mmCIF file of C-alpha atoms in Angstrom:
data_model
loop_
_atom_site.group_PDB
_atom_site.id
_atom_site.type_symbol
_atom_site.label_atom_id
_atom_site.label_comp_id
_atom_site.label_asym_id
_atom_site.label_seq_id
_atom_site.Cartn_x
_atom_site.Cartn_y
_atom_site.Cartn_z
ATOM 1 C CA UNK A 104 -15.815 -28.330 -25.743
ATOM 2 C CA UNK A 105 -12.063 -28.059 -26.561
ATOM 3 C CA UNK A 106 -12.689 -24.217 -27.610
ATOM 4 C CA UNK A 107 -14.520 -23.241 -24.037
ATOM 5 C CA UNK A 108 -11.324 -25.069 -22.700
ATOM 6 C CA UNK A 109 -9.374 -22.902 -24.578
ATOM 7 C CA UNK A 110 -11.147 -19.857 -23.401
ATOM 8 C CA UNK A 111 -11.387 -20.713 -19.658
ATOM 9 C CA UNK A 112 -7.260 -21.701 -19.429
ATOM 10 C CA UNK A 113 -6.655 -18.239 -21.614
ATOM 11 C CA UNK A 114 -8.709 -16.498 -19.398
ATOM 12 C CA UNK A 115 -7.209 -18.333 -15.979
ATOM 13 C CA UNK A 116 -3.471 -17.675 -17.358
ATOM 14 C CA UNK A 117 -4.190 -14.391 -18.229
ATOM 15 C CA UNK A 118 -5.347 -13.843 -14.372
ATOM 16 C CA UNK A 119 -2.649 -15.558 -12.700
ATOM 17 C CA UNK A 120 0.302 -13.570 -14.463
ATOM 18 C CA UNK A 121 -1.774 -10.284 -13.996
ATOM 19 C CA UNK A 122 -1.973 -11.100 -10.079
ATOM 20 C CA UNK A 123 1.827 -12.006 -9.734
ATOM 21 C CA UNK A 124 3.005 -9.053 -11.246
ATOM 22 C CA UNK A 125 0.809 -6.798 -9.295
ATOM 23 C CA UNK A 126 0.813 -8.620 -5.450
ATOM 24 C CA UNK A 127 4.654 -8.247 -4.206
ATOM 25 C CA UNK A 128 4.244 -5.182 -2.653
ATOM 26 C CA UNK A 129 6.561 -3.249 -0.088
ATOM 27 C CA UNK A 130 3.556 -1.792 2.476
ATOM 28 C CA UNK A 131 5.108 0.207 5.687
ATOM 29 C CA UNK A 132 5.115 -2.004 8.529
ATOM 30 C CA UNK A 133 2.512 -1.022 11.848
ATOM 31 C CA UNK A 134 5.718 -0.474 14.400
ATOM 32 C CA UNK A 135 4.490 -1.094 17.582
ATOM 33 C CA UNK A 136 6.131 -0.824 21.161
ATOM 34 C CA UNK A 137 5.822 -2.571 24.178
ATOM 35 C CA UNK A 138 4.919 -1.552 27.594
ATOM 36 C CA UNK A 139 3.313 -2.825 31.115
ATOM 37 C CA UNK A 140 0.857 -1.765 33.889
ATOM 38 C CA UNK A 141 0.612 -3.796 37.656
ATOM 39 C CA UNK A 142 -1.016 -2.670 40.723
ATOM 40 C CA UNK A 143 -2.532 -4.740 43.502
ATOM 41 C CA UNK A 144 -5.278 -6.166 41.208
ATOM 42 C CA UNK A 145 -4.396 -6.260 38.110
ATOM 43 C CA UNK A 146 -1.576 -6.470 35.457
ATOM 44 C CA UNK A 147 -1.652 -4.903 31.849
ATOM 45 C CA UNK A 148 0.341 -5.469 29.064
ATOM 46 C CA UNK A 149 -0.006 -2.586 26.406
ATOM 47 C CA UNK A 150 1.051 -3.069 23.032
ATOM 48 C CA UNK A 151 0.591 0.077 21.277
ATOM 49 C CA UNK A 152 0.720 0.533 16.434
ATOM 50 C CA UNK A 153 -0.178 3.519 14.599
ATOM 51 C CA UNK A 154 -4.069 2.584 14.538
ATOM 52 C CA UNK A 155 -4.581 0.300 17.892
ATOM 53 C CA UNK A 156 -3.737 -0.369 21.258
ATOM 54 C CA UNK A 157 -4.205 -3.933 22.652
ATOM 55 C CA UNK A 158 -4.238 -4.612 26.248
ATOM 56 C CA UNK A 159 -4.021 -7.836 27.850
ATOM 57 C CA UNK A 160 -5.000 -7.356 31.646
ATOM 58 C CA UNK A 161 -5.015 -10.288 34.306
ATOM 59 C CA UNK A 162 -7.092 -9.443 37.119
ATOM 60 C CA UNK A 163 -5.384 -11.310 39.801
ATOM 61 C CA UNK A 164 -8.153 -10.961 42.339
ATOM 62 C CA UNK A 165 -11.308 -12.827 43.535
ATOM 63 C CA UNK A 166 -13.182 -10.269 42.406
ATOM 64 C CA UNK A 167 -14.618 -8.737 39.261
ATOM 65 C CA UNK A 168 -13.195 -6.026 37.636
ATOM 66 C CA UNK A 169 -15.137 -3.283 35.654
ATOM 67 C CA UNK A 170 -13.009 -1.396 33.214
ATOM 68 C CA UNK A 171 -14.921 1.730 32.856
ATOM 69 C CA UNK A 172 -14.715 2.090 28.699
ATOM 70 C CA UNK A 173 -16.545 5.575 28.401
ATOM 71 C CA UNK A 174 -14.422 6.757 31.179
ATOM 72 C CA UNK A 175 -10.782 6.134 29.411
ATOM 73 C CA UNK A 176 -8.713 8.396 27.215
ATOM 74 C CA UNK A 177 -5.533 8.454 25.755
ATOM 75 C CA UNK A 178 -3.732 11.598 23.802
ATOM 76 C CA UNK A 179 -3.678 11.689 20.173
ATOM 77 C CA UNK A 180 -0.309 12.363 18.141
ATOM 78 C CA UNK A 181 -2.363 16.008 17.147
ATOM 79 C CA UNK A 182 -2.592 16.496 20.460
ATOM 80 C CA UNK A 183 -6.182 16.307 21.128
ATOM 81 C CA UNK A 184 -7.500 13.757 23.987
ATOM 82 C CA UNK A 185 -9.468 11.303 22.733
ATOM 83 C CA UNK A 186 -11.696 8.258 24.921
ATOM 84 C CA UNK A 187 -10.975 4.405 23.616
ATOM 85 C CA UNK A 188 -13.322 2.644 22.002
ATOM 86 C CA UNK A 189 -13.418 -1.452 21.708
ATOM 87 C CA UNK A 190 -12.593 -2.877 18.547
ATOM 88 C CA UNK A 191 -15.624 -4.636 16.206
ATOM 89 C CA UNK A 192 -17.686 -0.973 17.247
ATOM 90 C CA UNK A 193 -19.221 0.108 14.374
ATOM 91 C CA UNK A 194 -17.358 3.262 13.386
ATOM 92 C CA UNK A 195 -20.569 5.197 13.076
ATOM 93 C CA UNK A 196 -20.730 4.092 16.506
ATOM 94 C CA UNK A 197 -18.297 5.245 17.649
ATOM 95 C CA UNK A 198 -18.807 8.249 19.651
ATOM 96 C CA UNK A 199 -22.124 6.561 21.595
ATOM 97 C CA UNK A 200 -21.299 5.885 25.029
ATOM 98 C CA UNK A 201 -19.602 2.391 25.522
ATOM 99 C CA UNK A 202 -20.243 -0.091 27.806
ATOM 100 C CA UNK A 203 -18.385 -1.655 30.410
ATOM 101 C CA UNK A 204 -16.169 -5.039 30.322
ATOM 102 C CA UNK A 205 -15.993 -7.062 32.929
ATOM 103 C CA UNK A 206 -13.046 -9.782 33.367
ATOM 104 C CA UNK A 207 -14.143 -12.489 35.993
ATOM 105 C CA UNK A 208 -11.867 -13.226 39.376
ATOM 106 C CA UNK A 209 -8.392 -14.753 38.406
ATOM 107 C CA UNK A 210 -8.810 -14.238 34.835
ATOM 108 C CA UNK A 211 -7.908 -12.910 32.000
ATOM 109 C CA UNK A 212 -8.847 -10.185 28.897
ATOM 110 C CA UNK A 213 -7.651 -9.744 25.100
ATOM 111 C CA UNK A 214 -8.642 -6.820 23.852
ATOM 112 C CA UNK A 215 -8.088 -3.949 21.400
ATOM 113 C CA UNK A 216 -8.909 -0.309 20.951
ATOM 114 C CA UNK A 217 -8.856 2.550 18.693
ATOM 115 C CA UNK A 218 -9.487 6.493 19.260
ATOM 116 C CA UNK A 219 -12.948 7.292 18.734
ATOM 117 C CA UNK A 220 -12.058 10.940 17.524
ATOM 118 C CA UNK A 221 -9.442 8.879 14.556
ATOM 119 C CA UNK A 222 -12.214 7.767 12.616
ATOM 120 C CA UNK A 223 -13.189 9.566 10.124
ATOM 121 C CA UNK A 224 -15.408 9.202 6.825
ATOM 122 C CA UNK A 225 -13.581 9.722 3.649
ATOM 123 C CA UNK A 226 -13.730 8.737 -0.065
ATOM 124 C CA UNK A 227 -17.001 7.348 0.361
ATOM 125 C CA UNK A 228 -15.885 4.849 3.092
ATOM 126 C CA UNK A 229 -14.651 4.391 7.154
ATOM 127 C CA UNK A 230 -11.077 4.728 7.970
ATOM 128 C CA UNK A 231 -9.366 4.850 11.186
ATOM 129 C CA UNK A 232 -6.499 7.725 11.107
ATOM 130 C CA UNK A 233 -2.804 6.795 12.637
ATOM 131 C CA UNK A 234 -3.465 8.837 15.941
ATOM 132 C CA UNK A 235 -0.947 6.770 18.588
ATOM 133 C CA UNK A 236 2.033 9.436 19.039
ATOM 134 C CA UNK A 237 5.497 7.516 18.759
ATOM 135 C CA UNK A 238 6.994 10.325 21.136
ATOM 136 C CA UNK A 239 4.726 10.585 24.098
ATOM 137 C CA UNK A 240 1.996 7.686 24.577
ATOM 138 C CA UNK A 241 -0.559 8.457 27.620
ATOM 139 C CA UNK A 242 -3.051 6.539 28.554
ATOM 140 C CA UNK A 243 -5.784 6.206 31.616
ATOM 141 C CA UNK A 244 -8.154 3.519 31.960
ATOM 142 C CA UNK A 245 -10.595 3.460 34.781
ATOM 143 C CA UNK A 246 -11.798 0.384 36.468
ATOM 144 C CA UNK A 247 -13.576 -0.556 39.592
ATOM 145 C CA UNK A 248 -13.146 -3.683 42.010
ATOM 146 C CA UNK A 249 -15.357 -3.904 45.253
ATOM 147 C CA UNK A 250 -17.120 -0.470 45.134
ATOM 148 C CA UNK A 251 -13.679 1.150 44.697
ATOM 149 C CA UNK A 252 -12.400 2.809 41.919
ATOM 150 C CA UNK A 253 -9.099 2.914 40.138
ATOM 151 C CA UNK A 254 -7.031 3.679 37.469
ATOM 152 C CA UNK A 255 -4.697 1.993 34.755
ATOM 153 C CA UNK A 256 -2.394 5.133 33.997
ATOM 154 C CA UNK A 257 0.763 4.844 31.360
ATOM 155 C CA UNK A 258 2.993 7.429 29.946
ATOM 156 C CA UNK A 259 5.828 6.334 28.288
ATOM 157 C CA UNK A 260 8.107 7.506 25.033
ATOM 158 C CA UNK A 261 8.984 5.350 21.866
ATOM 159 C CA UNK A 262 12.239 3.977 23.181
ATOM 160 C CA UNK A 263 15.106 3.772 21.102
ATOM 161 C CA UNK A 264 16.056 0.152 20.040
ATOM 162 C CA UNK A 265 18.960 -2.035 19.517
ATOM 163 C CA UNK A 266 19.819 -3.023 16.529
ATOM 164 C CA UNK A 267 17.477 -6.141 14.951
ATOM 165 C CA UNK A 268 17.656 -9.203 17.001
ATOM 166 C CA UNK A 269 15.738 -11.221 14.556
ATOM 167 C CA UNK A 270 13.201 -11.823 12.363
ATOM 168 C CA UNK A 271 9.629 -12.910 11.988
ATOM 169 C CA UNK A 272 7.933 -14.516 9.089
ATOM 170 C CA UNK A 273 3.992 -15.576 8.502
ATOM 171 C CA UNK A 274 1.231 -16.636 6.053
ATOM 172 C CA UNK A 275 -1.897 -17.491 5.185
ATOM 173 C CA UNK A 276 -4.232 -18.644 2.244
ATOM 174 C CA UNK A 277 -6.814 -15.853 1.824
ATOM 175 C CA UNK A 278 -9.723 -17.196 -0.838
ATOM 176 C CA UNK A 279 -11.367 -14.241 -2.865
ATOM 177 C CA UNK A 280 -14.999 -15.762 -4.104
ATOM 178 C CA UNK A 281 -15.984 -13.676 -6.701
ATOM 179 C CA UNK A 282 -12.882 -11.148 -6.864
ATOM 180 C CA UNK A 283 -13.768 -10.021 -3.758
ATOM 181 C CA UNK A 284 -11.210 -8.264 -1.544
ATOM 182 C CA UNK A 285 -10.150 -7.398 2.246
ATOM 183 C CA UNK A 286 -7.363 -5.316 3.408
ATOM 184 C CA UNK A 287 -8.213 -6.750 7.133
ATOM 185 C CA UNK A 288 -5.232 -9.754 6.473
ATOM 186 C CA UNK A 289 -2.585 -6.743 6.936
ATOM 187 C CA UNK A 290 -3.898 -6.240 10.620
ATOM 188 C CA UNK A 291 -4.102 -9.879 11.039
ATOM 189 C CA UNK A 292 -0.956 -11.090 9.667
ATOM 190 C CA UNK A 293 0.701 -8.141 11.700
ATOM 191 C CA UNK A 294 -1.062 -9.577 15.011
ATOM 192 C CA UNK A 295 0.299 -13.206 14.317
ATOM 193 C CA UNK A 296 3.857 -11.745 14.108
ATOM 194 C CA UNK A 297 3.929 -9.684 17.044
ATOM 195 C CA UNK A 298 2.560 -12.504 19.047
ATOM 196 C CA UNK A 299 5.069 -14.961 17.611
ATOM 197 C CA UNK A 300 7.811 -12.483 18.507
ATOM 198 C CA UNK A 301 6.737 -11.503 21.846
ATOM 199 C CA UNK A 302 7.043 -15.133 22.237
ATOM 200 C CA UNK A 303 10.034 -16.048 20.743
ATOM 201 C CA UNK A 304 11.956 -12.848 22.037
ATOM 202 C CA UNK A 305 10.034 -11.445 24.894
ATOM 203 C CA UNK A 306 7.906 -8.265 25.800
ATOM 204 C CA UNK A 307 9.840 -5.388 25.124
ATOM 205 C CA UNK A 308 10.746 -5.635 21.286
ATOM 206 C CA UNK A 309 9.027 -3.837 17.833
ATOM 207 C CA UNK A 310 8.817 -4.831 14.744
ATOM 208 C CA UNK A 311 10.102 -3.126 11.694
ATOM 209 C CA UNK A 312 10.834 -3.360 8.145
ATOM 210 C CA UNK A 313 7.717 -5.229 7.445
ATOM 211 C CA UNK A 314 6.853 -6.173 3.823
ATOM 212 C CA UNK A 315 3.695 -8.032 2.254
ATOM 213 C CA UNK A 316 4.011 -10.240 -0.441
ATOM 214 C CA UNK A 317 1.102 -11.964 -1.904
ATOM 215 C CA UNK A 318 1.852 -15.092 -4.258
ATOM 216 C CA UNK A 319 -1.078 -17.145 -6.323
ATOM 217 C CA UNK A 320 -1.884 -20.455 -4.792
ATOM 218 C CA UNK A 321 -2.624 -23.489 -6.317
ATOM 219 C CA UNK A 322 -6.221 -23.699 -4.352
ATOM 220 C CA UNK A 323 -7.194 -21.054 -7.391
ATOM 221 C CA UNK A 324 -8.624 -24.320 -9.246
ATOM 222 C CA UNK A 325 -10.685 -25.243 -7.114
ATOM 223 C CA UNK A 326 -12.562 -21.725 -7.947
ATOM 224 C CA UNK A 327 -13.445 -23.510 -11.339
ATOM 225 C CA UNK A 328 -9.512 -22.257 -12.563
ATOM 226 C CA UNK A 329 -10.171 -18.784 -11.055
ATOM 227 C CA UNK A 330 -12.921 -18.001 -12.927
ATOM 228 C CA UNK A 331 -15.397 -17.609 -9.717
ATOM 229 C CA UNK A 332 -12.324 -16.083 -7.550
ATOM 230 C CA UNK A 333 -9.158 -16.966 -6.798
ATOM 231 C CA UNK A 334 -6.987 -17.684 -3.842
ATOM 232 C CA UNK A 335 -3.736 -15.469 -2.690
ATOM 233 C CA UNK A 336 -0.906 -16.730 -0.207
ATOM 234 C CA UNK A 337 0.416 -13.837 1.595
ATOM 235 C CA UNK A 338 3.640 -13.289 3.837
ATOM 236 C CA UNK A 339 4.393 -10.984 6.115
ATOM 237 C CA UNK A 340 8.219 -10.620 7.055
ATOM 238 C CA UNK A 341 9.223 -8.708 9.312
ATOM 239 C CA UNK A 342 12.726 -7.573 11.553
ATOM 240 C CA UNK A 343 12.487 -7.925 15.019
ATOM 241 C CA UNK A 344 14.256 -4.861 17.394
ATOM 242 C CA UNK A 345 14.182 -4.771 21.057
ATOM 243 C CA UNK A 346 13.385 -1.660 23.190
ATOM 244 C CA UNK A 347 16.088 -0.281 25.419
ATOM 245 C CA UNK A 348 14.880 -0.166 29.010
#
């Protein structure tokens, strides 16, 4: 019995100092800009990164809004136009036609989107290329309210920015069963810090300098002392700069 608790405690160290060396890693940060869309019946805040563009629309009507999904397009940094597709689509999916979202009278919709022409298939798996042009960001995104239809239309450049203004730091415990791993916490973390910085500095700010640094966590043992996984802490940190208006 003392041997196999040898062995297993060998085996667990042997992991740990193997996954602290190799976590701390310096990964370029997702900069992202922010800008904004009202008319008469709605209100859009656009948050645009390399991969993704998240808009957060209010419709401040009493009636429904239909954003149009197959119908929108935005210009790629190659210069090709490209039509939006909602996030979770399959990426083999992704040039079917897409269907509609509706937000409800006097409320409100989350939502992000990539270019359907960015995916692309390589190295025997799905990727989504950076395609969002830092220099000259158009978008149009029809919608229809009553019968009538309209558009949500934004072309803007990647502002120059003060100098940092703060900065931004977040984690989370990510458990590995069976070795198993997920690049989808560098998207996620990134999300939590832009939303904590929009909030603690306001709309018009990016984020730069970003770094990831995974640590081991203690939870490990409770994967039988790593042997059936093991479970990673990782920060992001980031710098905060604002956009010039």
């Amino acid at each position: 019995m003392n041997i196999k608790k040898t062995k297993i405690y060998s085996i667990s160290l042997i992991i740990i100092a193997l996954f602290v060396l190799s976590s701390c890693a310096t990964i370029p940060d997702n900069s992202s800009y922010v800008t904004s869309y009202e008319d008469e019946n709605l209100s859009a805040k656009i948050i645009a990164s390399n991969n993704f563009v998240n808009l957060k629309i209010e419709n401040k009507t009493n009636s429904v809004v239909t954003l149009l999904v197959e119908g929108s397009t935005t210009t790629m940094n190659n210069g090709e136009t490209s039509k939006l597709v909602p996030e979770g689509t399959r990426f083999i999916q992704s040039n079917d036609i897409q269907s509609p979202l509706l937000i409800a009278p006097k409320s409100n919709l989350n939502k992000s989107f990539f270019a359907a022409s960015a995916v692309n298939w390589d190295n025997s798996e799905w990727e989504i290329k950076s395609w969002v042009n830092p220099n000259s960001f158009s978008l149009i995104f029809p919608y229809t309210i009553d019968e009538s239809k309209n558009y949500i239309m934004v072309q803007t450049s990647l502002l120059e920015t003060e100098e940092v203004i703060g900065s931004i730091e977040v984690s989370k415990n990510y458990w590995h069963i069976l070795f198993t791993s997920n690049d989808d916490y560098k998207e996620e973390l990134y999300q939590m810090a832009l939303k904590e910085a929009i909030n603690k500095y306001g709309d018009n700010i990016k984020l730069v300098n970003g770094t990831y640094e995974g640590i081991w966590s203690p939870l490990s043992m409770v994967l039988y002392f790593d042997v059936l996984g093991y479970v990673d802490n990782i920060k992001f940190k980031t710098d905060v700069q604002k956009i010039l208006n």
